[in-house]
């Protein structure tokens, strides 16, 4: 059995267990939660508008990154159509296939696989750097200075800062060049090839790691954080009559920390179960916590489809 099939079976097993767990913990309280839901269509419409804006910010952030760091030559409409199509694929059980398809299509427009990996390396760690720093500030603002969550945020901040620093990258290049000078290593083809590929990757990274690109990335990411917090606020208002901003922040923070663990986040039901249990610690019902995640997932998928159709039609008729 290959690794892909093994991961697929594990994913399906975890999915079934998660759904069973969600059902067992929700069946007694679903009527209470249903009665508390604030069915205001204005809130749903506003959530859809905000999520469409957020997804377009993500899309534009990536496109600006491409323009500032490479010779990628596809138009914005072509890129957007690819971005949303592969985003939809990654929301399906075929998670990961979207990235492979996106990388292959981008190669046709003068963007190598190495550049693609490098781009997502910086998107992940710069995103982590900005999210963790803003979350630390918000923790003090809401007076929620839990030792464990602050420690995790501080570790994320320091680690992300170190791995994306130009100083660190230059030292790594020096070490790789030093290792590459040994005759013994030159005789071992695999290690020689590996060192060559790593040198190419880190040289690309030094070109990306500069203030102008980071400033651009910071503006877009800060806007995304603001809109994401607003989204959780509105979902809370939809499900719960009275909203405590402190609880919303703690839920937002926990959701972010879980999303950092990609294998867990991409299995539907796991994040719902974890945040359902966490909601109980915040004085909410298990089902309320799980539903907040379910609603955000469903609305996000709906907006992905809307955005994909919009850019697909633009590409078909105007490109």
PDB file of C-alpha atoms in Angstrom:
ATOM      1  CA  UNK A   1       0.000   0.000   0.000  1.00  0.00           C
ATOM      2  CA  UNK A   2       1.492   3.345  -1.047  1.00  0.00           C
ATOM      3  CA  UNK A   3       1.560   6.428   1.195  1.00  0.00           C
ATOM      4  CA  UNK A   4      -1.255   8.232  -0.679  1.00  0.00           C
ATOM      5  CA  UNK A   5      -3.677   5.310  -0.243  1.00  0.00           C
ATOM      6  CA  UNK A   6      -2.691   4.922   3.398  1.00  0.00           C
ATOM      7  CA  UNK A   7      -3.316   8.641   4.068  1.00  0.00           C
ATOM      8  CA  UNK A   8      -6.645   8.402   2.196  1.00  0.00           C
ATOM      9  CA  UNK A   9      -7.823   5.474   4.377  1.00  0.00           C
ATOM     10  CA  UNK A  10      -6.683   7.277   7.543  1.00  0.00           C
ATOM     11  CA  UNK A  11      -8.509  10.421   6.415  1.00  0.00           C
ATOM     12  CA  UNK A  12     -11.756   8.520   5.712  1.00  0.00           C
ATOM     13  CA  UNK A  13     -11.523   6.687   9.055  1.00  0.00           C
ATOM     14  CA  UNK A  14     -10.949   9.937  10.985  1.00  0.00           C
ATOM     15  CA  UNK A  15     -13.806  11.573   9.040  1.00  0.00           C
ATOM     16  CA  UNK A  16     -16.260   8.796  10.016  1.00  0.00           C
ATOM     17  CA  UNK A  17     -15.134   8.877  13.677  1.00  0.00           C
ATOM     18  CA  UNK A  18     -15.426  12.685  13.728  1.00  0.00           C
ATOM     19  CA  UNK A  19     -18.973  12.639  12.319  1.00  0.00           C
ATOM     20  CA  UNK A  20     -20.001   9.967  14.848  1.00  0.00           C
ATOM     21  CA  UNK A  21     -18.437  12.021  17.655  1.00  0.00           C
ATOM     22  CA  UNK A  22     -20.225  15.179  16.440  1.00  0.00           C
ATOM     23  CA  UNK A  23     -23.557  13.349  16.324  1.00  0.00           C
ATOM     24  CA  UNK A  24     -23.189  11.801  19.789  1.00  0.00           C
ATOM     25  CA  UNK A  25     -22.295  15.160  21.353  1.00  0.00           C
ATOM     26  CA  UNK A  26     -24.966  17.161  19.520  1.00  0.00           C
ATOM     27  CA  UNK A  27     -28.139  15.054  19.452  1.00  0.00           C
ATOM     28  CA  UNK A  28     -29.397  16.240  22.861  1.00  0.00           C
ATOM     29  CA  UNK A  29     -28.903  19.970  22.245  1.00  0.00           C
ATOM     30  CA  UNK A  30     -29.789  20.530  18.594  1.00  0.00           C
ATOM     31  CA  UNK A  31     -33.289  21.869  19.395  1.00  0.00           C
ATOM     32  CA  UNK A  32     -31.904  24.375  21.930  1.00  0.00           C
ATOM     33  CA  UNK A  33     -29.359  25.629  19.394  1.00  0.00           C
ATOM     34  CA  UNK A  34     -31.979  25.742  16.623  1.00  0.00           C
ATOM     35  CA  UNK A  35     -34.250  27.932  18.762  1.00  0.00           C
ATOM     36  CA  UNK A  36     -31.388  30.352  19.464  1.00  0.00           C
ATOM     37  CA  UNK A  37     -30.423  30.859  15.808  1.00  0.00           C
ATOM     38  CA  UNK A  38     -31.014  34.414  14.637  1.00  0.00           C
ATOM     39  CA  UNK A  39     -32.368  33.909  11.109  1.00  0.00           C
ATOM     40  CA  UNK A  40     -31.471  37.267   9.642  1.00  0.00           C
ATOM     41  CA  UNK A  41     -30.804  37.047   5.915  1.00  0.00           C
ATOM     42  CA  UNK A  42     -28.917  40.349   6.068  1.00  0.00           C
ATOM     43  CA  UNK A  43     -26.251  38.641   8.224  1.00  0.00           C
ATOM     44  CA  UNK A  44     -25.917  35.737   5.773  1.00  0.00           C
ATOM     45  CA  UNK A  45     -25.667  38.139   2.825  1.00  0.00           C
ATOM     46  CA  UNK A  46     -23.081  40.251   4.650  1.00  0.00           C
ATOM     47  CA  UNK A  47     -21.056  37.128   5.492  1.00  0.00           C
ATOM     48  CA  UNK A  48     -21.035  36.068   1.835  1.00  0.00           C
ATOM     49  CA  UNK A  49     -19.907  39.552   0.739  1.00  0.00           C
ATOM     50  CA  UNK A  50     -17.105  39.605   3.354  1.00  0.00           C
ATOM     51  CA  UNK A  51     -15.897  36.113   2.411  1.00  0.00           C
ATOM     52  CA  UNK A  52     -15.890  36.996  -1.297  1.00  0.00           C
ATOM     53  CA  UNK A  53     -13.767  40.061  -0.446  1.00  0.00           C
ATOM     54  CA  UNK A  54     -11.441  37.916   1.718  1.00  0.00           C
ATOM     55  CA  UNK A  55     -10.933  35.338  -1.017  1.00  0.00           C
ATOM     56  CA  UNK A  56     -10.194  38.102  -3.514  1.00  0.00           C
ATOM     57  CA  UNK A  57      -7.675  39.607  -1.089  1.00  0.00           C
ATOM     58  CA  UNK A  58      -5.967  36.202  -0.894  1.00  0.00           C
ATOM     59  CA  UNK A  59      -6.045  35.984  -4.667  1.00  0.00           C
ATOM     60  CA  UNK A  60      -4.625  39.501  -5.206  1.00  0.00           C
ATOM     61  CA  UNK A  61      -2.003  38.980  -2.481  1.00  0.00           C
ATOM     62  CA  UNK A  62      -0.704  35.895  -4.312  1.00  0.00           C
ATOM     63  CA  UNK A  63      -0.768  37.657  -7.696  1.00  0.00           C
ATOM     64  CA  UNK A  64       1.187  40.644  -6.352  1.00  0.00           C
ATOM     65  CA  UNK A  65       3.675  38.224  -4.795  1.00  0.00           C
ATOM     66  CA  UNK A  66       4.127  36.553  -8.190  1.00  0.00           C
ATOM     67  CA  UNK A  67       4.629  39.870  -9.977  1.00  0.00           C
ATOM     68  CA  UNK A  68       7.135  41.145  -7.422  1.00  0.00           C
ATOM     69  CA  UNK A  69       9.228  37.978  -7.221  1.00  0.00           C
ATOM     70  CA  UNK A  70       9.128  36.332 -10.662  1.00  0.00           C
ATOM     71  CA  UNK A  71       8.551  36.594 -14.407  1.00  0.00           C
ATOM     72  CA  UNK A  72       5.157  34.877 -14.223  1.00  0.00           C
ATOM     73  CA  UNK A  73       3.400  36.014 -17.406  1.00  0.00           C
ATOM     74  CA  UNK A  74      -0.263  34.975 -17.056  1.00  0.00           C
ATOM     75  CA  UNK A  75      -2.894  37.711 -16.819  1.00  0.00           C
ATOM     76  CA  UNK A  76      -4.722  38.430 -13.572  1.00  0.00           C
ATOM     77  CA  UNK A  77      -7.939  36.851 -14.933  1.00  0.00           C
ATOM     78  CA  UNK A  78      -6.075  33.658 -15.996  1.00  0.00           C
ATOM     79  CA  UNK A  79      -4.378  33.442 -12.611  1.00  0.00           C
ATOM     80  CA  UNK A  80      -7.667  34.035 -10.757  1.00  0.00           C
ATOM     81  CA  UNK A  81      -9.475  31.326 -12.710  1.00  0.00           C
ATOM     82  CA  UNK A  82      -6.683  28.872 -11.842  1.00  0.00           C
ATOM     83  CA  UNK A  83      -6.547  30.049  -8.205  1.00  0.00           C
ATOM     84  CA  UNK A  84     -10.254  29.402  -7.549  1.00  0.00           C
ATOM     85  CA  UNK A  85     -10.423  26.162  -9.554  1.00  0.00           C
ATOM     86  CA  UNK A  86      -7.529  24.631  -7.620  1.00  0.00           C
ATOM     87  CA  UNK A  87      -8.973  26.056  -4.386  1.00  0.00           C
ATOM     88  CA  UNK A  88     -12.184  24.109  -5.055  1.00  0.00           C
ATOM     89  CA  UNK A  89     -10.194  20.933  -5.763  1.00  0.00           C
ATOM     90  CA  UNK A  90      -8.337  21.341  -2.461  1.00  0.00           C
ATOM     91  CA  UNK A  91     -11.686  21.596  -0.643  1.00  0.00           C
ATOM     92  CA  UNK A  92     -12.632  18.162  -1.982  1.00  0.00           C
ATOM     93  CA  UNK A  93     -11.343  14.783  -0.708  1.00  0.00           C
ATOM     94  CA  UNK A  94      -8.597  15.224  -3.339  1.00  0.00           C
ATOM     95  CA  UNK A  95      -6.752  17.743  -1.123  1.00  0.00           C
ATOM     96  CA  UNK A  96      -3.258  18.419  -2.446  1.00  0.00           C
ATOM     97  CA  UNK A  97      -4.173  17.658  -6.069  1.00  0.00           C
ATOM     98  CA  UNK A  98      -5.103  21.332  -6.487  1.00  0.00           C
ATOM     99  CA  UNK A  99      -1.547  22.401  -5.633  1.00  0.00           C
ATOM    100  CA  UNK A 100      -0.078  19.913  -8.122  1.00  0.00           C
ATOM    101  CA  UNK A 101      -2.393  21.152 -10.885  1.00  0.00           C
ATOM    102  CA  UNK A 102      -1.706  24.815 -10.026  1.00  0.00           C
ATOM    103  CA  UNK A 103       2.057  24.259 -10.085  1.00  0.00           C
ATOM    104  CA  UNK A 104       1.892  22.466 -13.456  1.00  0.00           C
ATOM    105  CA  UNK A 105      -0.263  25.180 -15.033  1.00  0.00           C
ATOM    106  CA  UNK A 106       1.973  27.948 -13.647  1.00  0.00           C
ATOM    107  CA  UNK A 107       5.031  26.260 -15.155  1.00  0.00           C
ATOM    108  CA  UNK A 108       3.474  26.921 -18.580  1.00  0.00           C
ATOM    109  CA  UNK A 109       3.619  30.624 -17.709  1.00  0.00           C
ATOM    110  CA  UNK A 110       7.293  30.795 -16.774  1.00  0.00           C
ATOM    111  CA  UNK A 111       6.982  29.817 -13.081  1.00  0.00           C
ATOM    112  CA  UNK A 112       8.979  26.758 -11.993  1.00  0.00           C
ATOM    113  CA  UNK A 113       8.041  24.165  -9.387  1.00  0.00           C
ATOM    114  CA  UNK A 114      10.877  25.448  -7.175  1.00  0.00           C
ATOM    115  CA  UNK A 115       9.465  28.979  -7.326  1.00  0.00           C
ATOM    116  CA  UNK A 116       6.031  27.601  -6.442  1.00  0.00           C
ATOM    117  CA  UNK A 117       7.366  25.801  -3.359  1.00  0.00           C
ATOM    118  CA  UNK A 118       9.312  28.902  -2.403  1.00  0.00           C
ATOM    119  CA  UNK A 119       6.195  31.078  -2.744  1.00  0.00           C
ATOM    120  CA  UNK A 120       4.161  28.885  -0.400  1.00  0.00           C
ATOM    121  CA  UNK A 121       7.050  28.655   2.040  1.00  0.00           C
ATOM    122  CA  UNK A 122       6.927  32.448   2.430  1.00  0.00           C
ATOM    123  CA  UNK A 123       3.127  32.653   2.342  1.00  0.00           C
ATOM    124  CA  UNK A 124       2.946  30.124   5.194  1.00  0.00           C
ATOM    125  CA  UNK A 125       5.709  31.542   7.409  1.00  0.00           C
ATOM    126  CA  UNK A 126       5.069  35.242   6.743  1.00  0.00           C
ATOM    127  CA  UNK A 127       1.393  34.553   7.411  1.00  0.00           C
ATOM    128  CA  UNK A 128       2.353  32.812  10.647  1.00  0.00           C
ATOM    129  CA  UNK A 129       4.617  35.731  11.607  1.00  0.00           C
ATOM    130  CA  UNK A 130       1.874  38.339  11.092  1.00  0.00           C
ATOM    131  CA  UNK A 131      -0.981  36.293  12.591  1.00  0.00           C
ATOM    132  CA  UNK A 132       1.024  35.393  15.698  1.00  0.00           C
ATOM    133  CA  UNK A 133       2.256  38.968  16.308  1.00  0.00           C
ATOM    134  CA  UNK A 134      -1.245  40.469  15.928  1.00  0.00           C
ATOM    135  CA  UNK A 135      -2.733  37.676  18.070  1.00  0.00           C
ATOM    136  CA  UNK A 136      -0.211  38.409  20.861  1.00  0.00           C
ATOM    137  CA  UNK A 137      -1.232  42.095  20.812  1.00  0.00           C
ATOM    138  CA  UNK A 138      -4.931  41.172  20.848  1.00  0.00           C
ATOM    139  CA  UNK A 139      -4.338  38.764  23.756  1.00  0.00           C
ATOM    140  CA  UNK A 140      -3.088  41.670  25.858  1.00  0.00           C
ATOM    141  CA  UNK A 141      -5.908  43.914  24.602  1.00  0.00           C
ATOM    142  CA  UNK A 142      -8.572  41.385  25.693  1.00  0.00           C
ATOM    143  CA  UNK A 143      -6.576  40.537  28.836  1.00  0.00           C
ATOM    144  CA  UNK A 144      -6.393  36.869  27.786  1.00  0.00           C
ATOM    145  CA  UNK A 145      -2.738  36.197  28.534  1.00  0.00           C
ATOM    146  CA  UNK A 146      -2.898  32.417  28.904  1.00  0.00           C
ATOM    147  CA  UNK A 147       0.634  31.061  29.371  1.00  0.00           C
ATOM    148  CA  UNK A 148       0.251  28.134  26.941  1.00  0.00           C
ATOM    149  CA  UNK A 149      -1.377  30.037  24.066  1.00  0.00           C
ATOM    150  CA  UNK A 150       1.067  32.942  24.460  1.00  0.00           C
ATOM    151  CA  UNK A 151       3.996  30.494  24.470  1.00  0.00           C
ATOM    152  CA  UNK A 152       2.766  28.847  21.249  1.00  0.00           C
ATOM    153  CA  UNK A 153       2.253  32.238  19.574  1.00  0.00           C
ATOM    154  CA  UNK A 154       5.687  33.429  20.679  1.00  0.00           C
ATOM    155  CA  UNK A 155       7.353  30.236  19.370  1.00  0.00           C
ATOM    156  CA  UNK A 156       5.515  30.620  16.038  1.00  0.00           C
ATOM    157  CA  UNK A 157       6.554  34.273  15.831  1.00  0.00           C
ATOM    158  CA  UNK A 158      10.256  33.625  16.601  1.00  0.00           C
ATOM    159  CA  UNK A 159      10.514  30.537  14.388  1.00  0.00           C
ATOM    160  CA  UNK A 160       8.774  32.259  11.434  1.00  0.00           C
ATOM    161  CA  UNK A 161      11.001  35.311  11.853  1.00  0.00           C
ATOM    162  CA  UNK A 162      14.164  33.184  11.881  1.00  0.00           C
ATOM    163  CA  UNK A 163      13.337  30.969   8.859  1.00  0.00           C
ATOM    164  CA  UNK A 164      12.327  33.930   6.648  1.00  0.00           C
ATOM    165  CA  UNK A 165      15.180  36.235   7.694  1.00  0.00           C
ATOM    166  CA  UNK A 166      17.652  37.084   4.929  1.00  0.00           C
ATOM    167  CA  UNK A 167      20.505  36.723   7.461  1.00  0.00           C
ATOM    168  CA  UNK A 168      19.466  33.134   8.245  1.00  0.00           C
ATOM    169  CA  UNK A 169      19.037  32.291   4.566  1.00  0.00           C
ATOM    170  CA  UNK A 170      22.520  33.629   3.728  1.00  0.00           C
ATOM    171  CA  UNK A 171      24.096  31.548   6.523  1.00  0.00           C
ATOM    172  CA  UNK A 172      22.318  28.430   5.240  1.00  0.00           C
ATOM    173  CA  UNK A 173      23.650  29.108   1.724  1.00  0.00           C
ATOM    174  CA  UNK A 174      27.184  29.423   3.143  1.00  0.00           C
ATOM    175  CA  UNK A 175      26.811  26.104   4.984  1.00  0.00           C
ATOM    176  CA  UNK A 176      25.447  24.360   1.859  1.00  0.00           C
ATOM    177  CA  UNK A 177      28.297  25.751  -0.263  1.00  0.00           C
ATOM    178  CA  UNK A 178      30.802  24.545   2.343  1.00  0.00           C
ATOM    179  CA  UNK A 179      29.268  21.047   2.341  1.00  0.00           C
ATOM    180  CA  UNK A 180      29.276  21.064  -1.440  1.00  0.00           C
ATOM    181  CA  UNK A 181      33.039  21.598  -1.473  1.00  0.00           C
ATOM    182  CA  UNK A 182      33.783  18.153   0.040  1.00  0.00           C
ATOM    183  CA  UNK A 183      35.004  15.633  -2.525  1.00  0.00           C
ATOM    184  CA  UNK A 184      33.232  12.753  -0.775  1.00  0.00           C
ATOM    185  CA  UNK A 185      29.852  14.482  -1.152  1.00  0.00           C
ATOM    186  CA  UNK A 186      30.552  15.230  -4.834  1.00  0.00           C
ATOM    187  CA  UNK A 187      30.965  11.498  -5.452  1.00  0.00           C
ATOM    188  CA  UNK A 188      27.523  10.662  -4.037  1.00  0.00           C
ATOM    189  CA  UNK A 189      25.124  11.703  -6.811  1.00  0.00           C
ATOM    190  CA  UNK A 190      21.976  11.834  -4.675  1.00  0.00           C
ATOM    191  CA  UNK A 191      23.495  14.114  -1.999  1.00  0.00           C
ATOM    192  CA  UNK A 192      25.157  16.265  -4.675  1.00  0.00           C
ATOM    193  CA  UNK A 193      21.830  16.713  -6.476  1.00  0.00           C
ATOM    194  CA  UNK A 194      20.016  17.378  -3.186  1.00  0.00           C
ATOM    195  CA  UNK A 195      22.513  20.092  -2.194  1.00  0.00           C
ATOM    196  CA  UNK A 196      22.200  21.670  -5.645  1.00  0.00           C
ATOM    197  CA  UNK A 197      18.399  21.798  -5.396  1.00  0.00           C
ATOM    198  CA  UNK A 198      18.550  23.195  -1.853  1.00  0.00           C
ATOM    199  CA  UNK A 199      21.007  25.892  -2.948  1.00  0.00           C
ATOM    200  CA  UNK A 200      18.662  26.903  -5.768  1.00  0.00           C
ATOM    201  CA  UNK A 201      15.723  27.068  -3.340  1.00  0.00           C
ATOM    202  CA  UNK A 202      17.580  29.161  -0.756  1.00  0.00           C
ATOM    203  CA  UNK A 203      19.000  31.498  -3.402  1.00  0.00           C
ATOM    204  CA  UNK A 204      15.430  32.081  -4.600  1.00  0.00           C
ATOM    205  CA  UNK A 205      14.403  32.729  -0.991  1.00  0.00           C
ATOM    206  CA  UNK A 206      17.021  35.466  -0.536  1.00  0.00           C
ATOM    207  CA  UNK A 207      15.513  37.302  -3.529  1.00  0.00           C
ATOM    208  CA  UNK A 208      12.034  37.111  -1.995  1.00  0.00           C
ATOM    209  CA  UNK A 209      13.035  38.090   1.548  1.00  0.00           C
ATOM    210  CA  UNK A 210      13.027  41.880   1.273  1.00  0.00           C
ATOM    211  CA  UNK A 211      11.155  44.782   2.883  1.00  0.00           C
ATOM    212  CA  UNK A 212       9.117  45.831  -0.154  1.00  0.00           C
ATOM    213  CA  UNK A 213       7.594  42.383  -0.708  1.00  0.00           C
ATOM    214  CA  UNK A 214       6.993  41.865   3.009  1.00  0.00           C
ATOM    215  CA  UNK A 215       5.314  45.303   3.378  1.00  0.00           C
ATOM    216  CA  UNK A 216       2.938  44.433   0.541  1.00  0.00           C
ATOM    217  CA  UNK A 217       2.221  41.023   2.090  1.00  0.00           C
ATOM    218  CA  UNK A 218       1.712  42.579   5.542  1.00  0.00           C
ATOM    219  CA  UNK A 219      -0.987  45.003   4.320  1.00  0.00           C
ATOM    220  CA  UNK A 220      -3.031  42.252   2.656  1.00  0.00           C
ATOM    221  CA  UNK A 221      -2.630  39.829   5.588  1.00  0.00           C
ATOM    222  CA  UNK A 222      -3.632  42.457   8.173  1.00  0.00           C
ATOM    223  CA  UNK A 223      -6.807  43.146   6.183  1.00  0.00           C
ATOM    224  CA  UNK A 224      -7.503  39.401   6.022  1.00  0.00           C
ATOM    225  CA  UNK A 225      -7.137  39.061   9.803  1.00  0.00           C
ATOM    226  CA  UNK A 226      -9.548  41.969  10.354  1.00  0.00           C
ATOM    227  CA  UNK A 227     -12.143  40.479   8.001  1.00  0.00           C
ATOM    228  CA  UNK A 228     -11.715  36.998   9.500  1.00  0.00           C
ATOM    229  CA  UNK A 229     -12.368  38.318  13.009  1.00  0.00           C
ATOM    230  CA  UNK A 230     -15.424  40.202  11.701  1.00  0.00           C
ATOM    231  CA  UNK A 231     -16.665  36.978  10.063  1.00  0.00           C
ATOM    232  CA  UNK A 232     -16.517  35.089  13.366  1.00  0.00           C
ATOM    233  CA  UNK A 233     -18.297  37.993  15.056  1.00  0.00           C
ATOM    234  CA  UNK A 234     -21.167  37.794  12.562  1.00  0.00           C
ATOM    235  CA  UNK A 235     -21.425  33.984  12.778  1.00  0.00           C
ATOM    236  CA  UNK A 236     -21.643  34.284  16.561  1.00  0.00           C
ATOM    237  CA  UNK A 237     -24.457  36.845  16.170  1.00  0.00           C
ATOM    238  CA  UNK A 238     -26.225  34.453  13.795  1.00  0.00           C
ATOM    239  CA  UNK A 239     -26.056  31.525  16.249  1.00  0.00           C
ATOM    240  CA  UNK A 240     -26.051  33.194  19.656  1.00  0.00           C
ATOM    241  CA  UNK A 241     -28.182  36.121  20.844  1.00  0.00           C
ATOM    242  CA  UNK A 242     -25.544  37.840  22.995  1.00  0.00           C
ATOM    243  CA  UNK A 243     -21.925  37.994  21.823  1.00  0.00           C
ATOM    244  CA  UNK A 244     -18.946  38.342  24.161  1.00  0.00           C
ATOM    245  CA  UNK A 245     -16.038  39.811  22.163  1.00  0.00           C
ATOM    246  CA  UNK A 246     -13.571  38.042  24.454  1.00  0.00           C
ATOM    247  CA  UNK A 247     -15.123  34.655  23.587  1.00  0.00           C
ATOM    248  CA  UNK A 248     -15.084  35.524  19.880  1.00  0.00           C
ATOM    249  CA  UNK A 249     -11.367  36.340  20.097  1.00  0.00           C
ATOM    250  CA  UNK A 250     -10.529  33.106  21.957  1.00  0.00           C
ATOM    251  CA  UNK A 251     -12.463  31.111  19.344  1.00  0.00           C
ATOM    252  CA  UNK A 252     -10.729  33.011  16.529  1.00  0.00           C
ATOM    253  CA  UNK A 253      -7.333  32.321  18.119  1.00  0.00           C
ATOM    254  CA  UNK A 254      -8.017  28.596  18.625  1.00  0.00           C
ATOM    255  CA  UNK A 255      -9.289  28.282  15.063  1.00  0.00           C
ATOM    256  CA  UNK A 256      -6.058  29.850  13.765  1.00  0.00           C
ATOM    257  CA  UNK A 257      -3.822  27.541  15.841  1.00  0.00           C
ATOM    258  CA  UNK A 258      -5.691  24.448  14.578  1.00  0.00           C
ATOM    259  CA  UNK A 259      -5.448  25.664  10.968  1.00  0.00           C
ATOM    260  CA  UNK A 260      -1.673  25.774  11.367  1.00  0.00           C
ATOM    261  CA  UNK A 261      -1.731  21.949  11.573  1.00  0.00           C
ATOM    262  CA  UNK A 262      -2.667  21.365   7.928  1.00  0.00           C
ATOM    263  CA  UNK A 263      -3.201  17.552   8.006  1.00  0.00           C
ATOM    264  CA  UNK A 264      -5.794  18.010  10.800  1.00  0.00           C
ATOM    265  CA  UNK A 265      -7.435  21.099   9.321  1.00  0.00           C
ATOM    266  CA  UNK A 266      -8.054  19.393   5.973  1.00  0.00           C
ATOM    267  CA  UNK A 267     -10.014  16.482   7.446  1.00  0.00           C
ATOM    268  CA  UNK A 268     -13.636  17.638   7.715  1.00  0.00           C
ATOM    269  CA  UNK A 269     -15.006  16.990  11.181  1.00  0.00           C
ATOM    270  CA  UNK A 270     -11.767  17.192  13.161  1.00  0.00           C
ATOM    271  CA  UNK A 271     -11.637  20.987  13.567  1.00  0.00           C
ATOM    272  CA  UNK A 272     -15.399  20.959  14.226  1.00  0.00           C
ATOM    273  CA  UNK A 273     -14.967  18.389  17.023  1.00  0.00           C
ATOM    274  CA  UNK A 274     -11.984  20.141  18.638  1.00  0.00           C
ATOM    275  CA  UNK A 275     -13.624  23.585  18.589  1.00  0.00           C
ATOM    276  CA  UNK A 276     -16.921  22.079  19.755  1.00  0.00           C
ATOM    277  CA  UNK A 277     -15.135  20.769  22.844  1.00  0.00           C
ATOM    278  CA  UNK A 278     -13.313  24.087  23.276  1.00  0.00           C
ATOM    279  CA  UNK A 279     -16.631  25.976  23.036  1.00  0.00           C
ATOM    280  CA  UNK A 280     -17.811  24.057  26.107  1.00  0.00           C
ATOM    281  CA  UNK A 281     -14.854  25.493  28.032  1.00  0.00           C
ATOM    282  CA  UNK A 282     -16.030  28.969  26.994  1.00  0.00           C
ATOM    283  CA  UNK A 283     -19.555  28.420  28.303  1.00  0.00           C
ATOM    284  CA  UNK A 284     -21.148  27.492  24.970  1.00  0.00           C
ATOM    285  CA  UNK A 285     -22.751  24.242  23.827  1.00  0.00           C
ATOM    286  CA  UNK A 286     -20.676  21.689  21.909  1.00  0.00           C
ATOM    287  CA  UNK A 287     -22.990  21.984  18.908  1.00  0.00           C
ATOM    288  CA  UNK A 288     -22.638  25.788  18.839  1.00  0.00           C
ATOM    289  CA  UNK A 289     -18.848  25.543  18.568  1.00  0.00           C
ATOM    290  CA  UNK A 290     -19.051  22.866  15.867  1.00  0.00           C
ATOM    291  CA  UNK A 291     -21.684  24.813  13.910  1.00  0.00           C
ATOM    292  CA  UNK A 292     -19.521  27.955  13.829  1.00  0.00           C
ATOM    293  CA  UNK A 293     -16.867  25.953  11.953  1.00  0.00           C
ATOM    294  CA  UNK A 294     -19.429  24.197   9.719  1.00  0.00           C
ATOM    295  CA  UNK A 295     -21.022  27.525   8.718  1.00  0.00           C
ATOM    296  CA  UNK A 296     -17.629  29.100   7.958  1.00  0.00           C
ATOM    297  CA  UNK A 297     -16.683  26.057   5.833  1.00  0.00           C
ATOM    298  CA  UNK A 298     -19.959  26.037   3.877  1.00  0.00           C
ATOM    299  CA  UNK A 299     -19.945  29.799   3.285  1.00  0.00           C
ATOM    300  CA  UNK A 300     -16.287  29.655   2.248  1.00  0.00           C
ATOM    301  CA  UNK A 301     -17.051  26.894  -0.277  1.00  0.00           C
ATOM    302  CA  UNK A 302     -20.084  28.827  -1.596  1.00  0.00           C
ATOM    303  CA  UNK A 303     -17.948  31.939  -2.127  1.00  0.00           C
ATOM    304  CA  UNK A 304     -15.223  29.899  -3.837  1.00  0.00           C
ATOM    305  CA  UNK A 305     -17.810  28.645  -6.342  1.00  0.00           C
ATOM    306  CA  UNK A 306     -19.139  32.199  -6.909  1.00  0.00           C
ATOM    307  CA  UNK A 307     -15.620  33.564  -7.441  1.00  0.00           C
ATOM    308  CA  UNK A 308     -14.650  30.695  -9.752  1.00  0.00           C
ATOM    309  CA  UNK A 309     -17.765  31.167 -11.936  1.00  0.00           C
ATOM    310  CA  UNK A 310     -17.145  34.939 -12.091  1.00  0.00           C
ATOM    311  CA  UNK A 311     -13.497  34.628 -13.201  1.00  0.00           C
ATOM    312  CA  UNK A 312     -14.244  31.663 -15.487  1.00  0.00           C
ATOM    313  CA  UNK A 313     -16.796  33.790 -17.349  1.00  0.00           C
ATOM    314  CA  UNK A 314     -14.376  36.733 -17.464  1.00  0.00           C
ATOM    315  CA  UNK A 315     -11.684  34.476 -18.911  1.00  0.00           C
ATOM    316  CA  UNK A 316     -14.068  32.928 -21.446  1.00  0.00           C
ATOM    317  CA  UNK A 317     -15.639  36.101 -22.784  1.00  0.00           C
ATOM    318  CA  UNK A 318     -13.099  38.899 -22.196  1.00  0.00           C
ATOM    319  CA  UNK A 319      -9.649  37.326 -22.121  1.00  0.00           C
TER     320      UNK A 319
END
